Amino acid sequence: MTKSFSTKNADGKALGFSTLAVHGGEPRPKLGNSLATPIVQTATYTFADTQELHDHFQHKIEREEYGRYGNPTQRVAEQKLAALEGAADCLLFSSGMAAVTTALYAVLSHNSHVVVTDDSYRRTRQFLTQTLHRFGIEVSVVPAGDYQAIEEAVRPTTRLLVSESPTNPYNRIVDMERFADIGKRHRVKTLIDATFATPFNQRPLEFGIDLVLHSATKYLGGHNDLLAGAVLGSAELVDGIRSLQHVTGAIIDPLAAYLLVRGLKTFGLRIERQNANAQALAEFLAGHPKIAAVHYAGLPSHPEHAIARRQMRGFGGVVSFEFKGDLEATSRVVDGCSIPQIAPSLGGVESLIEQPALMSFYELSTEERLMVGIKDNLIRYSVGIEDSADLIADLAAALERV
Ligand SMILES: *Cc1c(COP(=O)(O)O)cnc(C)c1O
């Protein structure tokens, strides 16, 4: 096997984020002296003779075995993400939810208990409270940012604390150090879904979090053209999840892994621009008479602004805000925009806009939605890499017309 690009400079210091985004995890030279990472489109791998099979199973050589156990294109994407996150190991999946479900299956077992914060990805909570509950796993849902409630929810059978930061859709910020500290004192593992932050803005492992999870469909892929998920952490923890993935099979395919490597080349540039665009949009909205509230951690008015400043390099590309109007009037704001398109998902180069009440909670009534904290007048704007002046002028015109 060829050597991977070194993540440290001549003085032993870690290289900068964009240098790692371009070169991290990539072998030199690559197959056929290709500059780009080859897409190894194969289902299985051949052995020269039985001796090679013996050497493989006795771990004397490093090589691939079968497609479900990994692929060279996938390894490059994993090593690049591990370099960016400062993690010992990374494992990729076919989607963010494949990463969530496999990681939870790997860590939890019958009669164990898990604490999850509310205002988290709806499908994660659903998997815990509905699916895993059927297998005898107990779940406590506690308010995000209420550390006393998290602590009080811990039981002797608790195995895992799960949270997000920033959260979806309200951009709440969890204090990583406090969250990790609760886990450490109770000998319980901690998992943070850091999809909204990305490793550019926040590196949870540095604060003592055990496992970081990303929907790579969002900022990491960055072009709205692939689905993938990632789990990162210590070699031991990730290896336990990898063993289960070999069985459950929710692997990333070689083309998606290639698209992820390609998307990550511009990661530093994209996220810097998205941070700046979101900040500009949030500041514009904060001063607008037709806006009731803006939820963005980069605003001094955000309740956890100080925590965000302490643990984040930037505040991300999602701005959530409340229009002074009902469900229908809010829809007219969304429909009045001409640059962002209406779609689920976030994090790509194209701006996307949606009303969570309709996009994610359509089947619920206004009252039921309010019980889970989703207001009818809430808009989630995922800022792309367009010019911020254009995005602001477009939104200003939409607000003007309602
Ligand atoms: C999108 C998302 C997921 C799920 O990821 P998929 O790639 O869509 O499966 C999980 N967590 C968060 C915070 C997300 O935004």
CSV table of C-alpha atoms in Angstrom, one decimal, residues 66-388:
chain,number,residue,atom,x,y,z
A,66,TYR,CA,-15.2,-8.0,-0.1
A,67,GLY,CA,-17.2,-4.9,-1.1
A,68,ARG,CA,-19.4,-4.9,2.1
A,69,TYR,CA,-16.2,-4.7,4.2
A,70,GLY,CA,-14.8,-1.6,2.6
A,71,ASN,CA,-13.5,-0.1,-0.6
A,72,PRO,CA,-10.3,1.9,-1.4
A,73,THR,CA,-12.3,5.0,-2.5
A,74,GLN,CA,-14.2,4.9,0.8
A,75,ARG,CA,-10.9,4.6,2.8
A,76,VAL,CA,-9.6,7.8,1.2
A,77,ALA,CA,-12.8,9.7,2.1
A,78,GLU,CA,-12.7,8.3,5.6
A,79,GLN,CA,-9.1,9.3,6.2
A,80,LYS,CA,-9.7,12.8,4.8
A,81,LEU,CA,-12.7,13.2,7.3
A,82,ALA,CA,-10.6,11.8,10.2
A,83,ALA,CA,-7.9,14.4,9.4
A,84,LEU,CA,-10.4,17.2,9.3
A,85,GLU,CA,-12.1,16.1,12.6
A,86,GLY,CA,-8.9,15.3,14.4
A,87,ALA,CA,-10.3,11.8,15.0
A,88,ALA,CA,-8.4,8.5,15.2
A,89,ASP,CA,-10.8,6.8,12.9
A,90,CYS,CA,-13.8,7.4,10.7
A,91,LEU,CA,-16.5,5.1,9.2
A,92,LEU,CA,-18.7,6.1,6.3
A,93,PHE,CA,-22.3,4.9,5.7
A,94,SER,CA,-24.9,5.1,2.9
A,95,SER,CA,-26.7,7.9,4.7
A,96,GLY,CA,-26.7,9.9,7.9
A,97,MET,CA,-29.5,7.8,9.3
A,98,ALA,CA,-27.5,4.6,8.4
A,99,ALA,CA,-24.7,6.0,10.6
A,100,VAL,CA,-27.2,6.9,13.4
A,101,THR,CA,-28.9,3.6,13.4
A,102,THR,CA,-25.8,1.4,13.1
A,103,ALA,CA,-23.9,3.4,15.8
A,104,LEU,CA,-26.9,3.1,18.2
A,105,TYR,CA,-27.3,-0.6,17.6
A,106,ALA,CA,-23.6,-1.1,18.2
A,107,VAL,CA,-23.5,0.8,21.5
A,108,LEU,CA,-26.9,-0.2,23.0
A,109,SER,CA,-28.3,-3.5,24.1
A,110,HIS,CA,-31.4,-5.0,25.7
A,111,ASN,CA,-32.4,-3.3,29.0
A,112,SER,CA,-29.9,-0.4,28.4
A,113,HIS,CA,-31.0,3.2,28.6
A,114,VAL,CA,-30.2,6.3,26.5
A,115,VAL,CA,-30.8,10.0,27.1
A,116,VAL,CA,-31.5,12.1,24.0
A,117,THR,CA,-32.1,15.9,23.9
A,118,ASP,CA,-35.2,17.3,22.2
A,119,ASP,CA,-34.9,19.7,19.2
A,120,SER,CA,-32.8,17.0,17.6
A,121,TYR,CA,-33.2,15.3,14.2
A,122,ARG,CA,-36.7,13.9,14.2
A,123,ARG,CA,-35.8,10.5,12.7
A,124,THR,CA,-33.1,9.9,15.3
A,125,ARG,CA,-35.6,10.5,18.1
A,126,GLN,CA,-38.1,8.3,16.2
A,127,PHE,CA,-35.6,5.5,15.9
A,128,LEU,CA,-34.9,5.6,19.6
A,129,THR,CA,-38.4,6.1,21.0
A,130,GLN,CA,-40.2,3.8,18.6
A,131,THR,CA,-37.8,1.2,17.0
A,132,LEU,CA,-35.2,0.6,19.7
A,133,HIS,CA,-38.0,0.9,22.4
A,134,ARG,CA,-39.5,-2.3,20.8
A,135,PHE,CA,-36.2,-4.1,21.5
A,136,GLY,CA,-36.3,-3.3,25.3
A,137,ILE,CA,-34.1,-0.1,25.2
A,138,GLU,CA,-35.4,2.7,27.4
A,139,VAL,CA,-35.2,6.3,26.2
A,140,SER,CA,-35.5,9.6,28.1
A,141,VAL,CA,-36.0,12.7,26.1
A,142,VAL,CA,-34.8,15.9,27.9
A,143,PRO,CA,-34.7,19.6,26.9
A,144,ALA,CA,-31.6,20.5,24.9
A,145,GLY,CA,-29.3,22.7,27.0
A,146,ASP,CA,-30.9,21.6,30.4
A,147,TYR,CA,-27.8,20.0,32.0
A,148,GLN,CA,-29.6,19.3,35.3
A,149,ALA,CA,-32.3,17.4,33.4
A,150,ILE,CA,-29.7,15.4,31.5
A,151,GLU,CA,-27.9,14.5,34.7
A,152,GLU,CA,-31.1,13.6,36.5
A,153,ALA,CA,-32.2,11.3,33.6
A,154,VAL,CA,-29.0,9.2,34.0
A,155,ARG,CA,-29.7,5.7,35.4
A,156,PRO,CA,-27.5,2.8,36.3
A,157,THR,CA,-28.4,1.2,33.0
A,158,THR,CA,-27.6,4.4,30.9
A,159,ARG,CA,-25.1,3.7,28.2
A,160,LEU,CA,-25.3,6.8,26.0
A,161,LEU,CA,-26.1,10.5,26.0
A,162,VAL,CA,-27.1,11.8,22.6
A,163,SER,CA,-27.4,15.4,21.5
A,164,GLU,CA,-26.9,17.8,18.6
A,165,SER,CA,-25.2,21.2,18.3
A,166,PRO,CA,-26.3,23.4,16.7
A,167,THR,CA,-29.7,21.8,16.9
A,168,ASN,CA,-32.3,21.6,14.1
A,169,PRO,CA,-34.2,23.9,13.5
A,170,TYR,CA,-33.7,26.3,16.4
A,171,ASN,CA,-29.8,26.5,16.3
A,172,ARG,CA,-29.6,25.8,20.1
A,173,ILE,CA,-26.0,25.3,21.2
A,174,VAL,CA,-24.9,22.6,23.6
A,175,ASP,CA,-21.9,23.3,25.9
A,176,MET,CA,-19.7,20.4,24.8
A,177,GLU,CA,-17.5,20.5,27.9
A,178,ARG,CA,-20.5,20.2,30.3
A,179,PHE,CA,-22.1,17.5,28.2
A,180,ALA,CA,-18.9,15.5,28.0
A,181,ASP,CA,-18.3,16.0,31.7
A,182,ILE,CA,-21.7,14.5,32.6
A,183,GLY,CA,-20.9,11.5,30.5
A,184,LYS,CA,-17.4,11.1,32.1
A,185,ARG,CA,-18.7,11.4,35.7
A,186,HIS,CA,-21.3,8.7,35.1
A,187,ARG,CA,-19.1,6.5,32.9
A,188,VAL,CA,-21.6,6.9,30.0
A,189,LYS,CA,-20.5,7.5,26.4
A,190,THR,CA,-21.5,10.8,24.7
A,191,LEU,CA,-22.5,11.2,21.0
A,192,ILE,CA,-22.9,14.5,19.2
A,193,ASP,CA,-24.6,14.8,15.8
A,194,ALA,CA,-22.5,17.8,14.5
A,195,THR,CA,-24.0,17.9,11.0
A,196,PHE,CA,-25.0,21.6,11.4
A,197,ALA,CA,-21.6,22.6,12.7
A,198,THR,CA,-19.1,20.6,10.5
A,199,PRO,CA,-15.5,20.0,11.7
A,200,PHE,CA,-14.6,23.5,10.3
A,201,ASN,CA,-16.8,25.2,12.9
A,202,GLN,CA,-16.6,22.8,15.8
A,203,ARG,CA,-14.6,19.7,16.8
A,204,PRO,CA,-16.5,17.9,19.6
A,205,LEU,CA,-13.8,15.3,20.2
A,206,GLU,CA,-11.5,18.1,21.5
A,207,PHE,CA,-14.0,18.8,24.3
A,208,GLY,CA,-14.1,15.1,25.4
A,209,ILE,CA,-17.1,13.9,23.4
A,210,ASP,CA,-16.7,10.2,22.5
A,211,LEU,CA,-18.4,9.9,19.1
A,212,VAL,CA,-19.2,12.5,16.5
A,213,LEU,CA,-21.7,11.9,13.8
A,214,HIS,CA,-22.4,13.7,10.5
A,215,SER,CA,-24.9,13.5,7.8
A,216,ALA,CA,-22.3,13.9,5.0
A,217,THR,CA,-25.3,14.5,2.7
A,218,LYS,CA,-25.2,18.1,4.0
A,219,TYR,CA,-22.0,20.3,4.3
A,220,LEU,CA,-19.4,17.6,3.8
A,221,GLY,CA,-20.7,16.5,0.4
A,222,GLY,CA,-21.8,20.1,-0.1
A,223,HIS,CA,-23.3,19.9,-3.6
A,224,ASN,CA,-26.7,18.2,-2.9
A,225,ASP,CA,-25.7,15.3,-5.1
A,226,LEU,CA,-25.0,12.5,-2.7
A,227,LEU,CA,-26.2,10.8,0.5
A,228,ALA,CA,-23.7,9.6,3.1
A,229,GLY,CA,-23.1,9.5,6.8
A,230,ALA,CA,-20.0,9.4,9.0
A,231,VAL,CA,-19.1,8.3,12.5
A,232,LEU,CA,-15.8,9.4,14.1
A,233,GLY,CA,-14.0,8.7,17.3
A,234,SER,CA,-11.5,6.5,18.9
A,235,ALA,CA,-10.2,3.5,17.0
A,236,GLU,CA,-11.8,1.1,19.5
A,237,LEU,CA,-15.3,2.7,19.4
A,238,VAL,CA,-15.3,3.1,15.6
A,239,ASP,CA,-14.1,-0.5,15.2
A,240,GLY,CA,-17.0,-1.8,17.2
A,241,ILE,CA,-19.4,0.0,14.9
A,242,ARG,CA,-17.5,-1.1,11.8
A,243,SER,CA,-17.9,-4.8,12.8
A,244,LEU,CA,-21.6,-4.3,13.0
A,245,GLN,CA,-21.7,-2.5,9.7
A,246,HIS,CA,-20.0,-5.6,8.1
A,247,VAL,CA,-23.2,-7.4,9.2
A,248,THR,CA,-25.9,-4.8,8.7
A,249,GLY,CA,-24.4,-3.6,5.4
A,250,ALA,CA,-25.3,0.1,5.2
A,251,ILE,CA,-22.1,0.9,3.3
A,252,ILE,CA,-21.3,3.9,1.1
A,253,ASP,CA,-20.9,3.0,-2.5
A,254,PRO,CA,-17.6,3.9,-4.4
A,255,LEU,CA,-19.2,6.7,-6.5
A,256,ALA,CA,-20.7,8.4,-3.5
A,257,ALA,CA,-17.3,8.1,-1.7
A,258,TYR,CA,-15.6,9.7,-4.7
A,259,LEU,CA,-18.2,12.5,-4.8
A,260,LEU,CA,-17.5,13.1,-1.1
A,261,VAL,CA,-13.8,13.3,-1.7
A,262,ARG,CA,-14.4,15.7,-4.6
A,263,GLY,CA,-16.8,17.9,-2.6
A,264,LEU,CA,-14.4,18.1,0.4
A,265,LYS,CA,-11.7,19.7,-1.7
A,266,THR,CA,-13.6,23.0,-1.5
A,267,PHE,CA,-14.9,22.4,2.0
A,268,GLY,CA,-12.9,25.2,3.7
A,269,LEU,CA,-13.9,27.8,1.0
A,270,ARG,CA,-17.6,26.8,1.0
A,271,ILE,CA,-18.1,26.8,4.8
A,272,GLU,CA,-16.3,30.2,5.2
A,273,ARG,CA,-18.6,31.7,2.6
A,274,GLN,CA,-21.7,30.0,4.1
A,275,ASN,CA,-20.8,31.2,7.6
A,276,ALA,CA,-20.4,34.8,6.3
A,277,ASN,CA,-23.6,34.7,4.2
A,278,ALA,CA,-25.6,33.3,7.1
A,279,GLN,CA,-24.3,36.0,9.5
A,280,ALA,CA,-25.2,38.7,7.0
A,281,LEU,CA,-28.7,37.3,6.4
A,282,ALA,CA,-29.3,36.9,10.2
A,283,GLU,CA,-28.2,40.5,10.9
A,284,PHE,CA,-30.5,41.7,8.1
A,285,LEU,CA,-33.5,39.7,9.5
A,286,ALA,CA,-32.8,40.8,13.1
A,287,GLY,CA,-33.4,44.4,12.1
A,288,HIS,CA,-36.5,43.7,10.0
A,289,PRO,CA,-39.9,45.0,11.3
A,290,LYS,CA,-41.8,41.9,9.9
A,291,ILE,CA,-39.6,39.4,11.7
A,292,ALA,CA,-40.6,38.2,15.2
A,293,ALA,CA,-37.4,36.3,16.1
A,294,VAL,CA,-34.1,35.1,14.5
A,295,HIS,CA,-32.5,31.9,15.7
A,296,TYR,CA,-28.8,32.1,14.8
A,297,ALA,CA,-25.9,31.6,17.2
A,298,GLY,CA,-23.8,34.3,15.6
A,299,LEU,CA,-26.2,37.0,16.9
A,300,PRO,CA,-25.4,38.5,20.3
A,301,SER,CA,-29.1,38.1,21.1
A,302,HIS,CA,-28.9,34.3,20.8
A,303,PRO,CA,-29.2,32.8,24.3
A,304,GLU,CA,-26.1,30.6,23.9
A,305,HIS,CA,-24.0,33.1,21.9
A,306,ALA,CA,-21.2,33.1,24.5
A,307,ILE,CA,-21.0,29.3,24.5
A,308,ALA,CA,-21.0,29.3,20.7
A,309,ARG,CA,-18.2,31.8,20.6
A,310,ARG,CA,-16.1,29.8,23.0
A,311,GLN,CA,-16.4,26.4,21.2
A,312,MET,CA,-17.0,27.3,17.5
A,313,ARG,CA,-15.0,29.0,14.8
A,314,GLY,CA,-18.1,30.0,12.9
A,315,PHE,CA,-21.8,29.7,13.4
A,316,GLY,CA,-22.9,27.7,10.4
A,317,GLY,CA,-25.0,28.2,7.3
A,318,VAL,CA,-28.6,27.7,8.6
A,319,VAL,CA,-30.7,30.6,9.8
A,320,SER,CA,-34.1,30.0,11.3
A,321,PHE,CA,-36.5,32.9,11.8
A,322,GLU,CA,-40.1,33.6,12.6
A,323,PHE,CA,-42.3,35.7,10.4
A,324,LYS,CA,-45.0,38.0,12.0
A,325,GLY,CA,-47.9,36.1,10.4
A,326,ASP,CA,-49.7,32.8,10.3
A,327,LEU,CA,-49.0,29.5,8.4
A,328,GLU,CA,-50.3,30.8,5.1
A,329,ALA,CA,-48.7,34.2,5.3
A,330,THR,CA,-45.4,32.5,6.1
A,331,SER,CA,-45.8,30.2,3.1
A,332,ARG,CA,-46.1,33.4,1.0
A,333,VAL,CA,-42.7,34.6,2.2
A,334,VAL,CA,-41.2,31.2,1.2
A,335,ASP,CA,-42.9,31.3,-2.2
A,336,GLY,CA,-41.9,34.9,-2.7
A,337,CYS,CA,-38.2,34.1,-2.7
A,338,SER,CA,-36.6,33.5,-6.2
A,339,ILE,CA,-33.1,32.4,-5.3
A,340,PRO,CA,-33.5,29.7,-2.6
A,341,GLN,CA,-35.5,26.7,-3.7
A,342,ILE,CA,-38.0,24.8,-1.6
A,343,ALA,CA,-36.5,21.5,-0.6
A,344,PRO,CA,-35.7,19.4,2.5
A,345,SER,CA,-32.0,19.2,3.3
A,346,LEU,CA,-29.3,21.8,3.8
A,347,GLY,CA,-25.6,22.5,3.6
A,348,GLY,CA,-25.1,22.5,-0.2
A,349,VAL,CA,-23.9,25.3,-2.5
A,350,GLU,CA,-27.5,26.1,-3.5
A,351,SER,CA,-29.6,28.0,-0.9
A,352,LEU,CA,-32.7,26.1,0.2
A,353,ILE,CA,-35.7,27.4,2.1
A,354,GLU,CA,-38.5,25.6,3.9
A,355,GLN,CA,-41.2,25.9,6.5
A,356,PRO,CA,-40.5,23.1,9.1
A,357,ALA,CA,-44.2,23.0,10.0
A,358,LEU,CA,-45.0,21.8,6.5
A,359,MET,CA,-41.8,20.1,5.3
A,360,SER,CA,-41.1,18.0,8.4
A,361,PHE,CA,-44.3,17.9,10.4
A,362,TYR,CA,-47.0,18.0,7.8
A,363,GLU,CA,-49.3,15.4,9.3
A,364,LEU,CA,-49.5,17.2,12.7
A,365,SER,CA,-52.0,19.9,13.6
A,366,THR,CA,-50.8,23.4,14.7
A,367,GLU,CA,-51.4,22.4,18.4
A,368,GLU,CA,-49.5,19.1,18.0
A,369,ARG,CA,-46.6,20.9,16.3
A,370,LEU,CA,-46.5,23.4,19.1
A,371,MET,CA,-46.2,20.6,21.6
A,372,VAL,CA,-42.9,19.5,19.9
A,373,GLY,CA,-41.9,23.1,19.6
A,374,ILE,CA,-42.4,23.7,15.9
A,375,LYS,CA,-44.1,27.0,15.2
A,376,ASP,CA,-46.2,27.6,12.0
A,377,ASN,CA,-44.4,30.9,11.3
A,378,LEU,CA,-40.9,29.4,11.4
A,379,ILE,CA,-38.7,29.4,8.3
A,380,ARG,CA,-35.5,27.5,7.9
A,381,TYR,CA,-33.1,29.0,5.4
A,382,SER,CA,-30.0,27.0,4.5
A,383,VAL,CA,-27.6,29.5,3.0
A,384,GLY,CA,-25.6,28.5,0.0
A,385,ILE,CA,-22.5,30.1,-1.6
A,386,GLU,CA,-24.3,32.7,-3.7
A,387,ASP,CA,-23.6,36.5,-3.1
A,388,SER,CA,-25.0,37.6,0.2
